[in-house]
CSV table of C-alpha atoms and ligand atoms in Angstrom, one decimal:
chain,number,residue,atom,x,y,z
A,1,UNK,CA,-7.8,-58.6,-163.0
A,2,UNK,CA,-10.9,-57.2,-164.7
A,3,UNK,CA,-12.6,-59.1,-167.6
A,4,UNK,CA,-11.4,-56.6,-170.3
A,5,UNK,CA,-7.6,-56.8,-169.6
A,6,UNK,CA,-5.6,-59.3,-171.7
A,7,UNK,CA,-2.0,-58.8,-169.5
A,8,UNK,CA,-1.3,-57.5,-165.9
A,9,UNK,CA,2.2,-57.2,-165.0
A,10,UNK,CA,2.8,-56.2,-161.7
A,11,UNK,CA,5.9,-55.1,-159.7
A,12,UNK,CA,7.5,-58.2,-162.4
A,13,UNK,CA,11.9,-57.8,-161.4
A,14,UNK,CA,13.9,-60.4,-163.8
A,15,UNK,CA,17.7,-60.7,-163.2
A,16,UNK,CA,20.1,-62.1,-165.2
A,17,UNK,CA,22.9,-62.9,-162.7
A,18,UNK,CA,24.1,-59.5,-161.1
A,19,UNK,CA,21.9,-57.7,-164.3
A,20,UNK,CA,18.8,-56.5,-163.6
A,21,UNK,CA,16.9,-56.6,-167.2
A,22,UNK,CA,13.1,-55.7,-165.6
A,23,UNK,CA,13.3,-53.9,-162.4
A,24,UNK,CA,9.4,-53.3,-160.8
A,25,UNK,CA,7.5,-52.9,-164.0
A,26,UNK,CA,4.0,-52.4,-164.3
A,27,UNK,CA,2.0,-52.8,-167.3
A,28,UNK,CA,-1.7,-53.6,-168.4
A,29,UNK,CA,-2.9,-54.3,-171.7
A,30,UNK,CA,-6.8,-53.9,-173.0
A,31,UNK,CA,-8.4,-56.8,-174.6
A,32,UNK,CA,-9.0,-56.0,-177.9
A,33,UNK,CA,-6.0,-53.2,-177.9
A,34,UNK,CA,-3.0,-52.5,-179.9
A,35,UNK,CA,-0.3,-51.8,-177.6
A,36,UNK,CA,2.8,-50.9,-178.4
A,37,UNK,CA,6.2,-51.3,-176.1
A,38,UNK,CA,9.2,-48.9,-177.0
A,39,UNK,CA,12.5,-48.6,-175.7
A,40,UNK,CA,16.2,-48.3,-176.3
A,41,UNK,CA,18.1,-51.2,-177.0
A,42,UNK,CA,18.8,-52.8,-173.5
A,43,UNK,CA,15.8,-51.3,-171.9
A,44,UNK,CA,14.0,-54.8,-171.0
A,45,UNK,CA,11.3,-55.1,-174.0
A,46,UNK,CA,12.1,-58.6,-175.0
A,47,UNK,CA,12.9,-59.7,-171.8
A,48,UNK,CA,9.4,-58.2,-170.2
A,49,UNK,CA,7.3,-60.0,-173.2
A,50,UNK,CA,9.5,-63.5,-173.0
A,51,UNK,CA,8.0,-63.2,-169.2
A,52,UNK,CA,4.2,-62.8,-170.7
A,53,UNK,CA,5.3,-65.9,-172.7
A,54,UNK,CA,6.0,-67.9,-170.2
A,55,UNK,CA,10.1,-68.1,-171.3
A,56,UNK,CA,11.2,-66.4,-168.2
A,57,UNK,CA,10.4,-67.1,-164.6
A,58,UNK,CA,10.6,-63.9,-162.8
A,59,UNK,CA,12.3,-63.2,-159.8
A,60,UNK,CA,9.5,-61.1,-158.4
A,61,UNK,CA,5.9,-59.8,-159.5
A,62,UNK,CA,2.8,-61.4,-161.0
A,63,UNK,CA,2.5,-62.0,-164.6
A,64,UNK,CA,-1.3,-63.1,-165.8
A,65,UNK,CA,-2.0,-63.4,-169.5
A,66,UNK,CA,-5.6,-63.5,-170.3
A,67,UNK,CA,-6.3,-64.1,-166.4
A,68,UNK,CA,-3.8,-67.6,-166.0
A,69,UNK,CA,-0.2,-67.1,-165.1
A,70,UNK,CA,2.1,-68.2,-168.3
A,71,UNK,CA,4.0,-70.6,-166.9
A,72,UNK,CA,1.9,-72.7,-164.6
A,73,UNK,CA,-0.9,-72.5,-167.0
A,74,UNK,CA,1.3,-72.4,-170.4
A,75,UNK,CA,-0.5,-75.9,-171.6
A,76,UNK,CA,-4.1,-73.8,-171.3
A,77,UNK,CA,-3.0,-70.2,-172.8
A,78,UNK,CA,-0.5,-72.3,-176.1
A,79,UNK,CA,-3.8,-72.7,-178.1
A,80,UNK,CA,-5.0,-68.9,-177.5
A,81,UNK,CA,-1.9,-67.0,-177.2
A,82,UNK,CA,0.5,-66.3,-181.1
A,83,UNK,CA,3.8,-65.7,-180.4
A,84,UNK,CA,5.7,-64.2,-183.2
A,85,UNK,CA,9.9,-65.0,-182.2
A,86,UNK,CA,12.6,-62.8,-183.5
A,87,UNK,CA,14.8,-66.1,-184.1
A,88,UNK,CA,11.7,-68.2,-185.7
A,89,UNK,CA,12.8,-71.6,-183.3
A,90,UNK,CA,12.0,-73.4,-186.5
A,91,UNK,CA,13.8,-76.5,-187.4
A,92,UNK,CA,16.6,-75.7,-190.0
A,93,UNK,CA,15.6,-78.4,-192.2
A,94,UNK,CA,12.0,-77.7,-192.2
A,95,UNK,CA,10.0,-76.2,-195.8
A,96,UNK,CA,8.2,-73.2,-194.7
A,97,UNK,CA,5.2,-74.2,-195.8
A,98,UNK,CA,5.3,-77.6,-194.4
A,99,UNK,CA,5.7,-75.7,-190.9
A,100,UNK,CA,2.7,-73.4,-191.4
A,101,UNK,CA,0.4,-76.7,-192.1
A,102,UNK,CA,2.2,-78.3,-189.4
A,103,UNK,CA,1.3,-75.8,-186.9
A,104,UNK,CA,-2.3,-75.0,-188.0
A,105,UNK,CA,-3.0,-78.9,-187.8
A,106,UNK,CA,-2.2,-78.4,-183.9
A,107,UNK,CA,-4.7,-75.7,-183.9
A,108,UNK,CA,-8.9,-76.6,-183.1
A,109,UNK,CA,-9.8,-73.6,-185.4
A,110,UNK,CA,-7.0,-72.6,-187.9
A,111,UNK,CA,-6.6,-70.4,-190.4
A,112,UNK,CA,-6.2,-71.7,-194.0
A,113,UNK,CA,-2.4,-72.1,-194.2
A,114,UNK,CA,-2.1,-72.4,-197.6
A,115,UNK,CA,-4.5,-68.8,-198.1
A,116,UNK,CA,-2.3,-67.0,-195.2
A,117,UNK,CA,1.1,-68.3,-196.9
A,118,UNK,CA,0.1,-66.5,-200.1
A,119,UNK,CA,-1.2,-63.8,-198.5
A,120,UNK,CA,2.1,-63.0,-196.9
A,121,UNK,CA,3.8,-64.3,-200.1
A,122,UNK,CA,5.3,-67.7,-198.7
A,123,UNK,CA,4.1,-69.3,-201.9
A,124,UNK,CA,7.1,-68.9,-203.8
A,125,UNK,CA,9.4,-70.4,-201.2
A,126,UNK,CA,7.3,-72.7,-199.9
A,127,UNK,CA,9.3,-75.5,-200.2
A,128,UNK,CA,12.3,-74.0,-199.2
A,129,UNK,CA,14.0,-75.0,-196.2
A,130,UNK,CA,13.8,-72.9,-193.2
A,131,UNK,CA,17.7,-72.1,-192.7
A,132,UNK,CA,17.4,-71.4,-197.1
A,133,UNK,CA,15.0,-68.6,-196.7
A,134,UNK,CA,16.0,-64.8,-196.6
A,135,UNK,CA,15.8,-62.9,-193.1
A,136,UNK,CA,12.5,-61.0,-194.3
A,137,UNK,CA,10.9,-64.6,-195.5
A,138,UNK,CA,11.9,-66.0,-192.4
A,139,UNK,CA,10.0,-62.8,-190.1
A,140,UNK,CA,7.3,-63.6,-193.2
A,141,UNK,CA,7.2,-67.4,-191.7
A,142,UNK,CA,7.3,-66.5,-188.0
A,143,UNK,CA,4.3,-63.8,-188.3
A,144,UNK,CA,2.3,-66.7,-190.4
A,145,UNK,CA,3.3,-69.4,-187.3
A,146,UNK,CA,2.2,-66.7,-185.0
A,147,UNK,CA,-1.2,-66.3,-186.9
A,148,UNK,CA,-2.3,-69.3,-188.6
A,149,UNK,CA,-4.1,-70.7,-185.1
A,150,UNK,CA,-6.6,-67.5,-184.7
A,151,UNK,CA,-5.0,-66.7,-181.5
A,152,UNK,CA,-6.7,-64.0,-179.3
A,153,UNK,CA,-4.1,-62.4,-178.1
A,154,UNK,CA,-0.6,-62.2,-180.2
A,155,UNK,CA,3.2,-60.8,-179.0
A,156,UNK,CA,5.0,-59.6,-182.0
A,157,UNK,CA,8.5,-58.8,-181.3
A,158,UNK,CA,9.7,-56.4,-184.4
A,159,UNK,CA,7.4,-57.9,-186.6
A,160,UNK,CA,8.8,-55.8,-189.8
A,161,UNK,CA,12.5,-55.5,-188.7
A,162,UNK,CA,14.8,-56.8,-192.0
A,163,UNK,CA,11.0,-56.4,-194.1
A,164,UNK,CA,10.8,-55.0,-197.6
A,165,UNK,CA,9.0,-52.0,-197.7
A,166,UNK,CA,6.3,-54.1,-199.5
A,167,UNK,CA,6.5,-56.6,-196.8
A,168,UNK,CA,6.3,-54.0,-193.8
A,169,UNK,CA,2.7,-52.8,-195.2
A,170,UNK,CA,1.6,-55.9,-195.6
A,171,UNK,CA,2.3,-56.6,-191.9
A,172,UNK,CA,1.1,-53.3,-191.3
A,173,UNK,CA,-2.7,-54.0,-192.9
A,174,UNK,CA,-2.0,-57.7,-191.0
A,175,UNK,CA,-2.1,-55.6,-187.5
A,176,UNK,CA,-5.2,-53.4,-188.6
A,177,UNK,CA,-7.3,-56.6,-189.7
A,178,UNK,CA,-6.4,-58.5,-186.4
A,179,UNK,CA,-7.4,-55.1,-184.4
A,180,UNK,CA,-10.7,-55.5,-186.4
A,181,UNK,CA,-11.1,-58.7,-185.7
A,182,UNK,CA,-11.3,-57.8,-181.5
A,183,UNK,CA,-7.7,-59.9,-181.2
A,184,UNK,CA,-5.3,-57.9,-179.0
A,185,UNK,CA,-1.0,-57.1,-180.1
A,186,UNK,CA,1.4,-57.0,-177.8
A,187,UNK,CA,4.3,-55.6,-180.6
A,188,UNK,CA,7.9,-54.2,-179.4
A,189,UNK,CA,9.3,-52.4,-181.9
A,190,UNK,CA,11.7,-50.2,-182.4
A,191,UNK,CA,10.1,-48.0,-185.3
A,192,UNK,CA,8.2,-45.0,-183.3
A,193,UNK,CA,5.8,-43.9,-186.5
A,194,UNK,CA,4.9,-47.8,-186.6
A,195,UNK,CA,3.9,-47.4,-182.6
A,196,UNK,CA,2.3,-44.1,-183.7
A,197,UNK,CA,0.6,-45.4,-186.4
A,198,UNK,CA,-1.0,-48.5,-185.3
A,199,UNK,CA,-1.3,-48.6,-181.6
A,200,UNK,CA,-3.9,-47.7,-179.0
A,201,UNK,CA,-1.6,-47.8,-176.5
A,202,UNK,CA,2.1,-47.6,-176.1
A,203,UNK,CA,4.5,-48.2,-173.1
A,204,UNK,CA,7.9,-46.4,-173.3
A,205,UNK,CA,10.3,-48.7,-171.2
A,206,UNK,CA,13.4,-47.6,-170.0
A,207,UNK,CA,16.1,-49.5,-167.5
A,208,UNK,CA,13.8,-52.0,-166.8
A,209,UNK,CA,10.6,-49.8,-166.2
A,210,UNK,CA,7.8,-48.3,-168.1
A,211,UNK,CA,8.9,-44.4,-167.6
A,212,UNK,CA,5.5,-43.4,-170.0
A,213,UNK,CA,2.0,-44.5,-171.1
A,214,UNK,CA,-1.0,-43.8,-173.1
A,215,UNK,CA,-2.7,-42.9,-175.9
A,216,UNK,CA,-0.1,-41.3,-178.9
A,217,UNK,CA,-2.1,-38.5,-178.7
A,218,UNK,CA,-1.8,-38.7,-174.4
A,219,UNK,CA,1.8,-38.9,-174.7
A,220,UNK,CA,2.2,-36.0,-177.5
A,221,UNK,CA,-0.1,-33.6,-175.1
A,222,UNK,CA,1.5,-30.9,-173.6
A,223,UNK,CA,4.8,-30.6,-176.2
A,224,UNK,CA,5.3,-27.7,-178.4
A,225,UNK,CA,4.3,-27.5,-182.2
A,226,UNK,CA,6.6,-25.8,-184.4
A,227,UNK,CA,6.5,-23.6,-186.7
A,228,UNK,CA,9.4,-22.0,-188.7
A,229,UNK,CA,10.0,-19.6,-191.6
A,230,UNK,CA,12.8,-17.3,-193.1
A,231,UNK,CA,13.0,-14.0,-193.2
A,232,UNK,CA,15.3,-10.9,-193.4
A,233,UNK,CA,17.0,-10.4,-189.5
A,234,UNK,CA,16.1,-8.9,-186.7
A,235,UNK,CA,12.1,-8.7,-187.1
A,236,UNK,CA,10.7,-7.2,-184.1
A,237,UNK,CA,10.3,-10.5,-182.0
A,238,UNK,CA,7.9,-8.8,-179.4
A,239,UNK,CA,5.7,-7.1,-182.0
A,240,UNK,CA,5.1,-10.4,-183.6
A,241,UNK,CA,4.7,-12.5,-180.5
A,242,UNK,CA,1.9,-10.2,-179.4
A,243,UNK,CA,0.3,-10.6,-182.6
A,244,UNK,CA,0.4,-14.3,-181.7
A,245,UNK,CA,-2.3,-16.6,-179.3
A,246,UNK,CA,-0.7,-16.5,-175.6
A,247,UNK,CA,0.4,-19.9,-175.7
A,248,UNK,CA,2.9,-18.9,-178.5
A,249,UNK,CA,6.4,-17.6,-178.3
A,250,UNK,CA,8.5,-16.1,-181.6
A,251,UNK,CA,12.1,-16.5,-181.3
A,252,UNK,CA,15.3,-16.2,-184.2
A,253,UNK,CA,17.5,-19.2,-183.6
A,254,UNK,CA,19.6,-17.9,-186.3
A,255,UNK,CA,19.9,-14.6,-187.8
A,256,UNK,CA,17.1,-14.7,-190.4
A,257,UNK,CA,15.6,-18.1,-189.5
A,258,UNK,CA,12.2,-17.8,-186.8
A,259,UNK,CA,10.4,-20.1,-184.8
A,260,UNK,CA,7.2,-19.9,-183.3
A,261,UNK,CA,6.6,-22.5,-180.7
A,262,UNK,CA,2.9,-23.4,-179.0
A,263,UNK,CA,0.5,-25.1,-180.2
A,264,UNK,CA,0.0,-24.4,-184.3
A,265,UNK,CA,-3.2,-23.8,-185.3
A,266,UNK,CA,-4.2,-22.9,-188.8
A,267,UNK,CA,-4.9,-19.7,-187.0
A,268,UNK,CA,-1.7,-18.9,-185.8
A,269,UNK,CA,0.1,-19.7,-189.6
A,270,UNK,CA,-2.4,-17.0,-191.1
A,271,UNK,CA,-1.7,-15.0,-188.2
A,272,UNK,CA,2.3,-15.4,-188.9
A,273,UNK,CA,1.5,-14.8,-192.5
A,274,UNK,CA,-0.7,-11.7,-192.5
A,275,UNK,CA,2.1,-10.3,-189.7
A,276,UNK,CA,4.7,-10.7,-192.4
A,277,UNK,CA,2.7,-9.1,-194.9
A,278,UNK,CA,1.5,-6.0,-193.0
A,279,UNK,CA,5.6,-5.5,-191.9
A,280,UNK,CA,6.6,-6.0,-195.7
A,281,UNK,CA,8.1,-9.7,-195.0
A,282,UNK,CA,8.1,-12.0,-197.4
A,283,UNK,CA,8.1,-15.2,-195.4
A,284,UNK,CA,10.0,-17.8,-197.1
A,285,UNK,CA,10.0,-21.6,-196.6
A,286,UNK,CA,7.1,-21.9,-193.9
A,287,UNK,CA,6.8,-25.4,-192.5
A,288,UNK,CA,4.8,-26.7,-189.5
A,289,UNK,CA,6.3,-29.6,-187.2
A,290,UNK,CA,4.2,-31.4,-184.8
A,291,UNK,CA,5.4,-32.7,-181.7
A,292,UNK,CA,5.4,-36.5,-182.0
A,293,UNK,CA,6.2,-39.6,-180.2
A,294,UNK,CA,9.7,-39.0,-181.5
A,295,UNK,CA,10.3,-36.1,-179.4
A,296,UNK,CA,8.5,-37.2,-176.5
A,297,UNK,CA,10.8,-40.4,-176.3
A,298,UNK,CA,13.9,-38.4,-176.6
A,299,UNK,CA,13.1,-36.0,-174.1
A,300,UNK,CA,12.4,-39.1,-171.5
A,301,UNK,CA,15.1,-41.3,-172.3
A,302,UNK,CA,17.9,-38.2,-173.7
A,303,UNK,CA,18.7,-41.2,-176.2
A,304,UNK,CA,17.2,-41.8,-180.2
A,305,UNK,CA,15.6,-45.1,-181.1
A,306,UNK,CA,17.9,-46.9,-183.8
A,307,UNK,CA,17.8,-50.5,-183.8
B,1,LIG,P1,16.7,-54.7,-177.6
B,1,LIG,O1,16.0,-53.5,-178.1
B,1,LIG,O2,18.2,-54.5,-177.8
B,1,LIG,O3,16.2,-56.0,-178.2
B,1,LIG,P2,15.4,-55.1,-175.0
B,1,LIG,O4,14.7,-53.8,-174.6
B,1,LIG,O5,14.6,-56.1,-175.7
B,1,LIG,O6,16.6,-54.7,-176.0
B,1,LIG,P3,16.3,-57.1,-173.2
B,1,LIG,O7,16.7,-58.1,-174.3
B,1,LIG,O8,15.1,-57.5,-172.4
B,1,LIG,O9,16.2,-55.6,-173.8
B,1,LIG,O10,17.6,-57.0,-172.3
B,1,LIG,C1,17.6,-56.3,-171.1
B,1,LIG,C2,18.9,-56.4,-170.4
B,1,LIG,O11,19.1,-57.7,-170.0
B,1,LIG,C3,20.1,-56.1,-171.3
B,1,LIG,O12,21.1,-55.4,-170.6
B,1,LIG,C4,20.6,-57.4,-171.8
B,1,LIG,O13,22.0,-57.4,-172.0
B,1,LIG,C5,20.3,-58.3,-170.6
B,1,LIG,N1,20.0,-59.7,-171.0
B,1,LIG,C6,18.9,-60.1,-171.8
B,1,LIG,N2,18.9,-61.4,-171.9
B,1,LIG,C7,19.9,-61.9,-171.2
B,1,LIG,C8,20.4,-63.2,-170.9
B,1,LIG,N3,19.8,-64.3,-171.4
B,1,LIG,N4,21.5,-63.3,-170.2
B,1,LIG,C9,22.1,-62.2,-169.6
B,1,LIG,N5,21.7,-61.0,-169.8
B,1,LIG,C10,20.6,-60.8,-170.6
């Protein structure tokens, strides 16, 4: 394991009973990366990160979190690694606040708690108990817990499902600053423009392995652009697909309704347009779609991401 990887996971098989939740996975993660997992529900996410966290023993492969295996060495990587739970494992009775100081007093070099609980607006319920606070105060709380002990290297499982949209920025900006910072995410999540967004990296897992990785941009290369615009039918499809770059194609879906696929340049729309023009067309409602992560996960995995 080289010194800038933060998580190997090699060949790593989990069963549960006949089930087989991670079957041969292989993953690495950059120190110092954002990397996002993505799957369908089912597809082994959770159960591949509770294995980085030392939760799950698995049945075969090698699992080594900042170079020490989580289990054997769980005592040494606790004080380095934030791990941010979907169901808290807070005590009910406990006030939120009096967690957070609770768990940064276990910490050599913690963050302020009290600063942190403002900042993600745990001030006002502070003394709340845990099992009192709302579901998005509770993710609030577990993303703080996760935090407060300036970990190096984080796993945040869906940190802004059940957030505000006020809440899922600020968790948002959270992710950029820790990025800054040099401290490497490990997030699964099931919201692809979040992936898109904020990640360096992102693994698409599928039945138990990871079917795709890279970049965004790595993973968008190759697909079609779109771009579409009406018109009156039956324009001369070949006359205006010459007009076009080679890499484009002109086609009417519907009678009246055009789609040129390639890659859409700025080029190619004032190519579309000036066609239209010099053949009378008044093109009506142009719009430009790029091909994002979206696509590419629903062309490898036939299914749409909904939690
Ligand atoms: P989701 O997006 O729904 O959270 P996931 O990608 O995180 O899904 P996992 O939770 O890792 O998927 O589950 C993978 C498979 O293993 C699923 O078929 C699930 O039903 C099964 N599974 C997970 N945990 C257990 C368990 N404790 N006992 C039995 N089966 C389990």
């Amino acid at each position: 394991m080289s010194n800038d990887t933060a998580v190997e996971i090699t060949g790593l098989v989990k069963r549960y009973g006949r089930r087989t939740a991670v079957d041969g996975l292989d993953l690495t993660v950059r120190k110092g990366s954002v990397t996002s997992v993505l799957g369908p529900n089912g597809a082994g996410k959770t159960t591949t990160v509770e294995s980085c966290e030392g939760y799950r023993r698995p049945d075969a492969g090698t699992v080594r979190v900042l170079g020490l295996d989580p289990i054997a060495d769980g005592p040494a990587l606790r004080p380095r690694v934030g791990v941010m739970l979907q169901n808290g494992g807070v005590y009910p009775g406990v006030r939120a606040m009096e967690m957070l100081r609770h768990v940064a007093r276990l910490h050599a070099h913690p963050l302020d708690p009290e600063a942190l609980g403002e900042r993600l607006g745990l001030d006002s319920c502070g003394r709340t108990p845990y099992r009192r606070l709302s579901g998005g105060q509770q993710q609030r709380l577990a993303l703080a817990l996760a935090l407060v002990g300036r970990p190096e290297l984080v796993f945040l499982d869906e940190p802004t499902a059940g957030l505000d949209p006020g809440g899922r920025h600020l968790t948002r900006d959270l992710i950029r600053e820790l990025r800054r910072d040099g401290v490497t995410v490990v997030l699964t999540t099931h919201l692809i423009d979040e992936a898109e967004e904020l990640s360096d990296r992102v693994a698409i897992i599928d039945g138990g392995r990871v079917i795709a990785e890279g970049s965004p941009e790595e993973l968008c290369r190759g697909g079609s652009d779109s771009l579409r615009f009406s018109g009156r039918p039956g324009l001369d499809l070949k006359a205006l697909t010459d007009a076009l770059p080679e890499h484009c194609e002109a086609a009417e879906p519907v009678p009246g309704g055009y789609r040129i696929t390639g890659r859409i340049t700025p080029q190619v729309l004032a190519t579309v347009t000036a066609w239209c023009a010099q053949h009378g067309v008044l093109a009506d409602r142009i719009t430009t779609r790029r091909h994002s992560l979206e696509d590419v996960f629903l062309d490898l995995t036939g299914r749409e991401l909904r939690p």
